[in-house]
Amino acid sequence: MRETRQVREKTSKRFSMIILLAAILLTVGLPLGFLQFESSKTGKTWSQIIDKLFTRKGEELTTLDAPRGKKIDFLSPRPIGEPFTKPPMISNLQAVDLDKDGLLDVIVCDALNNKVTWIRQFPAGAYTEHALGDIILAPSHVEAVDFDKDGDLDLIVSSLGMVFPSNDKIGSIIILENDGRMNFTKHVIVDKIARASAVTAGDLDGDGDLDLAAVQFGYDDGETRWIENLGNWKFESHILQSLSGGINCELIDIDGDGDLDIITLMSQEWEEIYLFLNNGKGGFEAKLVYGSTNEDFGSSSISLVDLDKDGDIDMLYTNGDAFDYIPPRPRPWHGINWLENKGNYKFEFHRIANFGGAYGARGLDVDGDGDLDIVAVSAFNLWEKPTTQSFIWLENDGKMHFTSHDIANNPTHILCLSLGDFNNDGQIDIVTGGMHAYPPYDRMARVTLWMNNWRSAVK
Amino acid sequence: MNRRRTILPEVLFLLVCGTLPAFISQLRVEKPISRYITIDSFRYGKEPSVIYCNRGDTLHLTFRSRDTGHSFFLQEFDMDVKVSPSDEKVLQFHSSNPQIPPIIRDTVVLVAEHPGLLKYLVSKSNFRCHVYCGPMHAFEQGNLVIGPNTLLHSGLGMLFGLFFVGIRRIKTSFNSSTLAIDFPENDAGRDILTKHPRIKNLIKKNWFQPSLMLFGGVFLYIVLLTTLLGTKVSGRNLGVMLVWTVWLFLLISVLTPFGSRVWCLMCPLPSVGEFLQRRSITGVRIGSTNGYRNQFFGLNLTWPKWLTNGWLRLIAFLVAGTLSTTFVAQPSATGYAILAFVVTSTALSLIFKLRSFCQFICPINTFIGSYARLGSLALRRTSSEVCHGCKGDFCEKGSHLGWPCPYDLNVRNIDTNIDCGMCTECIRSCTYDNVTFRWRKFGSEADIKDMSLGWTAMAMLVLGMAYTIVYLGHWSSIRDYVNIIDKGNWWLFAVYAVVIWSSVLLIFPLLMYAVTRISKWISGALQSTFELMIASTGALLPLGLFVWIAFSLQMLFVNFTFIEQSLNDPFGWGWNLFGLAGIPWVQLVPQAVPWLQVVLVLVGFGFSFRNLWRIWINKTQDGSIALKGLLPLASFLLIIAAALIQFYAN
């Protein structure tokens, strides 16, 4: 009897140990396994993942606004392109001399009419809009580049499939091939993918032809991919990351090794900027270069520019996305930021100015003093308040201190901008696009060209 | 043979009741017409929220959005129409294959007719929103009802048929020597463990329950990790999907009806506290604590006597139930609630003896404790004689073989599934080897004696119906009352809470009392109205359980794709573990859901009617009095069931 009890107790102890060990292993092992898997998927370090998980609403909330300066009327706005009867939804545009006639044109993504259009400047100062190619559902980004190297500019387009959220695989990447006579043939490079939000071209594998890098916003399921050009309009996709919310994708040789690296901006709840370091042969290593601790930060765009003119490329970074608020409202932490390149893939966050609904910013020497100022637009500001600005510029004092100046409160809902000298007067003009997806609909514009008259304005 | 002879005419009668109204309604098909309807979408609803039309009608649908992007997703007609706030033009996608390029149009034309035989069977379709528009997006829905409504007529016909069959059965039994319906006492059930000694041996292993708890603990741990650290989008959070869709469905529809309180066997909530109390995982510590034969650690106080009833549990359930929308829509709220349960349970284990949290507070126990009475599995003594001859009360007091019952029960006295958590400890601790599992007929326990349990039975039914209306209904204004998440409707939420609580605690009980008063007045029963009312609440249990099953079934079928997606990416961090990222959302057989729900209501009503008879015949011991007393209460049940059929079918 006693022996049986001893055996039972021994067995019991053994099973206790097994269960206890299993419990400890699972308690510790599961989170560690998840961490390692996430790290291997995204290129984040464990500490970056942990920081993200346990830090809420961080440094961006405590930054100071830029001082306000007086308004200088140096931009003369004029609508260009087709008139509109419904609230316009311009998702992207680029100032480019598409027909190479020496006059800058504008290529436009019209998400309302589901087409890519060309606002041609000819003769000088006269603008006529032409639709290019077939219907492209909710085009989100367009870039002119001589993709097939035949001497004319082709158009690389990303398509969301629809503007509003969807997890369905309705996105696509398209190239509109220019035959040299401004007739465009549509090549679907990849379709039936999560909503594609940006695409850019560059030789990513060093084989001499142009490849593509793209981000797909999706909604819950998104991706970052590079698309290898196999020649003869054949392509092969390589998935780099499976995060949703990608909105910007830029190519730059960040490490100076002679190949192009990829920088992506992920919005949604990630609010992160990733660098994909190229090994020269199309092999990429992911690195997280910036991540907001505020999961509601509203990342809306990045623009690569050497803002401090120290010889390396910094990032102008706006956060003002409010598509996910109903009604869309600016948030106190929305604004314009500078990510200063400190070398070794480290970028230091600097708040430049608060700007509700900030959606795009570009570096531009507005006042001709040799340093780069900033022009910025807002898509989601307090439009019910008539004085609320949709367009501002930030004057740089040369020491990276900025003063905010109003430009315009009309039109509202400006989502995108592009720079270029449209009248060849040596002053950079600005073209903007309006995304009037939400009310109020009282100050609307589709494409607006803002002619720069700085010299005469400050005389 | 006799039984078959009795049942066959009844089945035929029920078939006639079901098919005849449906057949007649088919004869009254109106000539198809064109209908022009503008559907206004907003967070979180559609206006009109119900579209009534006749079979063959041509619906010309135009769309507007009041606030943001929405869609009109009607799976049965393979359409997903995307609507933008600033544009009347819509994109019409195929719901079955969103990758087919959409058509851009001003008006969507739909012929309200299902293909083939389905046109006679399917009347109600659910249209939903398939563009994420906010935290309550999943509840933006409306109904397309195509007449003639076969399911509605058939369901109501069957319901009234069931009522008359039940009455006829009872009346027939007066003329025979046998009772119309078996008494619950007659169904002790089949002894499983004596028949299957291997199962018994397995259960008797000391590691059996801790292993199951470990399994439950892993489940709970994954839920905690994903809800607290994962995405805030509920539909993509594995924890939310596991708890509120998979677990809830399994608990309501499988574990409780078949296994009674078998969930408690693997429930990890009390595990930490219990291990601390015992300072052992599988071992049995012999000693003496509070009259038990085993050594416990902690204060081991006795739970206050005035709280040893079901009221605290009912209140806990009401609190959890009132906040259910927040739990479902905010993953972290689910995580913190579970964490609070674990902490409370553990803390109470160190203060009070045994599983005081499970016994007196656990809101899950409120649900499964009530409905476990209907469950087929029951833990009982093998032999009553052996139990009565036992002087040691090893099941209650513990032994060298096992710990005392964590629920403070003695198997000798267990005649109901309410209190027993089926932890199997008594199977180990009984030195006479006199404890077993029994498999009995569904719905064996009927009568309720305790007031708090009676109130709980009423609460369960009312809450089941309330959730059905709030979450499955087309009334967007009702959902505004529970939307504290993004609309911050705190005043409306307060009104909702008051309405729910007063309905559960006051209004429905008053209604039940009034109907029982009529029953007593008609029947001349000698018992007090209150006693009869509390007893009769037992008849609400089957209908209540089947209402919950109907509710959880739709939640599961609607969210099935999200379960797959969240398994594929548990935290919503962009993982693609099984290559399921971006699979299109589809509902499981939406055409069949209303039929299943109506069948469930009919089955629930059938069992409720039967149990009501059992309760009254038990109480009054007089067939004539019982029948008279039954009529008002059965009619009351009939009205509830008819309303539910109207809801599900129409």
JSON list of C-alpha atoms in Angstrom, two decimals, chain A residues 174-242:
[
{"chain": "A", "resi": 174, "resn": "ILE", "atom": "CA", "xyz": [0.25, 49.56, -64.91]},
{"chain": "A", "resi": 175, "resn": "ILE", "atom": "CA", "xyz": [2.64, 51.04, -67.44]},
{"chain": "A", "resi": 176, "resn": "LEU", "atom": "CA", "xyz": [1.27, 53.29, -70.12]},
{"chain": "A", "resi": 177, "resn": "GLU", "atom": "CA", "xyz": [3.79, 52.90, -72.93]},
{"chain": "A", "resi": 178, "resn": "ASN", "atom": "CA", "xyz": [4.31, 55.99, -75.04]},
{"chain": "A", "resi": 179, "resn": "ASP", "atom": "CA", "xyz": [4.74, 55.34, -78.76]},
{"chain": "A", "resi": 180, "resn": "GLY", "atom": "CA", "xyz": [6.50, 58.67, -79.12]},
{"chain": "A", "resi": 181, "resn": "ARG", "atom": "CA", "xyz": [3.42, 60.31, -80.60]},
{"chain": "A", "resi": 182, "resn": "MET", "atom": "CA", "xyz": [1.69, 60.54, -77.26]},
{"chain": "A", "resi": 183, "resn": "ASN", "atom": "CA", "xyz": [-0.39, 57.45, -77.87]},
{"chain": "A", "resi": 184, "resn": "PHE", "atom": "CA", "xyz": [-0.26, 55.24, -74.82]},
{"chain": "A", "resi": 185, "resn": "THR", "atom": "CA", "xyz": [-0.56, 51.47, -74.71]},
{"chain": "A", "resi": 186, "resn": "LYS", "atom": "CA", "xyz": [-1.62, 49.95, -71.43]},
{"chain": "A", "resi": 187, "resn": "HIS", "atom": "CA", "xyz": [0.52, 47.16, -69.98]},
{"chain": "A", "resi": 188, "resn": "VAL", "atom": "CA", "xyz": [-0.79, 45.58, -66.83]},
{"chain": "A", "resi": 189, "resn": "ILE", "atom": "CA", "xyz": [2.36, 44.60, -64.99]},
{"chain": "A", "resi": 190, "resn": "VAL", "atom": "CA", "xyz": [0.62, 42.99, -62.07]},
{"chain": "A", "resi": 191, "resn": "ASP", "atom": "CA", "xyz": [-3.02, 42.98, -61.07]},
{"chain": "A", "resi": 192, "resn": "LYS", "atom": "CA", "xyz": [-5.33, 41.32, -58.55]},
{"chain": "A", "resi": 193, "resn": "ILE", "atom": "CA", "xyz": [-3.16, 42.54, -55.73]},
{"chain": "A", "resi": 194, "resn": "ALA", "atom": "CA", "xyz": [-3.93, 44.55, -52.59]},
{"chain": "A", "resi": 195, "resn": "ARG", "atom": "CA", "xyz": [-4.74, 48.18, -53.44]},
{"chain": "A", "resi": 196, "resn": "ALA", "atom": "CA", "xyz": [-1.57, 49.68, -54.89]},
{"chain": "A", "resi": 197, "resn": "SER", "atom": "CA", "xyz": [-0.78, 53.18, -53.69]},
{"chain": "A", "resi": 198, "resn": "ALA", "atom": "CA", "xyz": [2.62, 54.07, -55.14]},
{"chain": "A", "resi": 199, "resn": "VAL", "atom": "CA", "xyz": [5.10, 52.81, -57.66]},
{"chain": "A", "resi": 200, "resn": "THR", "atom": "CA", "xyz": [8.46, 54.05, -58.83]},
{"chain": "A", "resi": 201, "resn": "ALA", "atom": "CA", "xyz": [11.02, 52.86, -61.35]},
{"chain": "A", "resi": 202, "resn": "GLY", "atom": "CA", "xyz": [14.76, 52.24, -61.11]},
{"chain": "A", "resi": 203, "resn": "ASP", "atom": "CA", "xyz": [17.33, 49.59, -61.90]},
{"chain": "A", "resi": 204, "resn": "LEU", "atom": "CA", "xyz": [17.13, 47.52, -58.76]},
{"chain": "A", "resi": 205, "resn": "ASP", "atom": "CA", "xyz": [19.09, 44.46, -59.84]},
{"chain": "A", "resi": 206, "resn": "GLY", "atom": "CA", "xyz": [21.87, 46.15, -61.76]},
{"chain": "A", "resi": 207, "resn": "ASP", "atom": "CA", "xyz": [21.03, 44.52, -65.08]},
{"chain": "A", "resi": 208, "resn": "GLY", "atom": "CA", "xyz": [20.63, 47.80, -66.93]},
{"chain": "A", "resi": 209, "resn": "ASP", "atom": "CA", "xyz": [16.87, 47.84, -67.35]},
{"chain": "A", "resi": 210, "resn": "LEU", "atom": "CA", "xyz": [14.34, 49.54, -65.16]},
{"chain": "A", "resi": 211, "resn": "ASP", "atom": "CA", "xyz": [12.53, 47.59, -62.50]},
{"chain": "A", "resi": 212, "resn": "LEU", "atom": "CA", "xyz": [9.73, 48.77, -60.25]},
{"chain": "A", "resi": 213, "resn": "ALA", "atom": "CA", "xyz": [9.23, 49.19, -56.54]},
{"chain": "A", "resi": 214, "resn": "ALA", "atom": "CA", "xyz": [5.70, 49.46, -55.23]},
{"chain": "A", "resi": 215, "resn": "VAL", "atom": "CA", "xyz": [3.73, 49.72, -52.05]},
{"chain": "A", "resi": 216, "resn": "GLN", "atom": "CA", "xyz": [0.20, 48.44, -51.71]},
{"chain": "A", "resi": 217, "resn": "PHE", "atom": "CA", "xyz": [-1.90, 50.09, -49.08]},
{"chain": "A", "resi": 218, "resn": "GLY", "atom": "CA", "xyz": [-4.49, 47.32, -49.09]},
{"chain": "A", "resi": 219, "resn": "TYR", "atom": "CA", "xyz": [-6.36, 47.85, -45.89]},
{"chain": "A", "resi": 220, "resn": "ASP", "atom": "CA", "xyz": [-5.58, 45.13, -43.40]},
{"chain": "A", "resi": 221, "resn": "ASP", "atom": "CA", "xyz": [-3.51, 43.23, -45.92]},
{"chain": "A", "resi": 222, "resn": "GLY", "atom": "CA", "xyz": [-0.91, 45.24, -47.80]},
{"chain": "A", "resi": 223, "resn": "GLU", "atom": "CA", "xyz": [2.46, 44.58, -49.33]},
{"chain": "A", "resi": 224, "resn": "THR", "atom": "CA", "xyz": [5.74, 46.08, -50.43]},
{"chain": "A", "resi": 225, "resn": "ARG", "atom": "CA", "xyz": [7.23, 44.51, -53.51]},
{"chain": "A", "resi": 226, "resn": "TRP", "atom": "CA", "xyz": [9.80, 45.02, -56.13]},
{"chain": "A", "resi": 227, "resn": "ILE", "atom": "CA", "xyz": [9.04, 43.90, -59.63]},
{"chain": "A", "resi": 228, "resn": "GLU", "atom": "CA", "xyz": [11.89, 42.57, -61.67]},
{"chain": "A", "resi": 229, "resn": "ASN", "atom": "CA", "xyz": [11.90, 43.49, -65.33]},
{"chain": "A", "resi": 230, "resn": "LEU", "atom": "CA", "xyz": [12.68, 40.29, -67.22]},
{"chain": "A", "resi": 231, "resn": "GLY", "atom": "CA", "xyz": [12.56, 42.08, -70.55]},
{"chain": "A", "resi": 232, "resn": "ASN", "atom": "CA", "xyz": [10.02, 41.95, -73.34]},
{"chain": "A", "resi": 233, "resn": "TRP", "atom": "CA", "xyz": [7.30, 43.23, -70.97]},
{"chain": "A", "resi": 234, "resn": "LYS", "atom": "CA", "xyz": [7.67, 40.27, -68.69]},
{"chain": "A", "resi": 235, "resn": "PHE", "atom": "CA", "xyz": [7.97, 40.83, -64.97]},
{"chain": "A", "resi": 236, "resn": "GLU", "atom": "CA", "xyz": [8.42, 38.91, -61.77]},
{"chain": "A", "resi": 237, "resn": "SER", "atom": "CA", "xyz": [7.29, 40.14, -58.36]},
{"chain": "A", "resi": 238, "resn": "HIS", "atom": "CA", "xyz": [9.32, 39.77, -55.18]},
{"chain": "A", "resi": 239, "resn": "ILE", "atom": "CA", "xyz": [7.48, 40.50, -51.95]},
{"chain": "A", "resi": 240, "resn": "LEU", "atom": "CA", "xyz": [9.60, 42.47, -49.50]},
{"chain": "A", "resi": 241, "resn": "GLN", "atom": "CA", "xyz": [7.12, 42.96, -46.70]},
{"chain": "A", "resi": 242, "resn": "SER", "atom": "CA", "xyz": [3.48, 42.25, -45.91]}
]
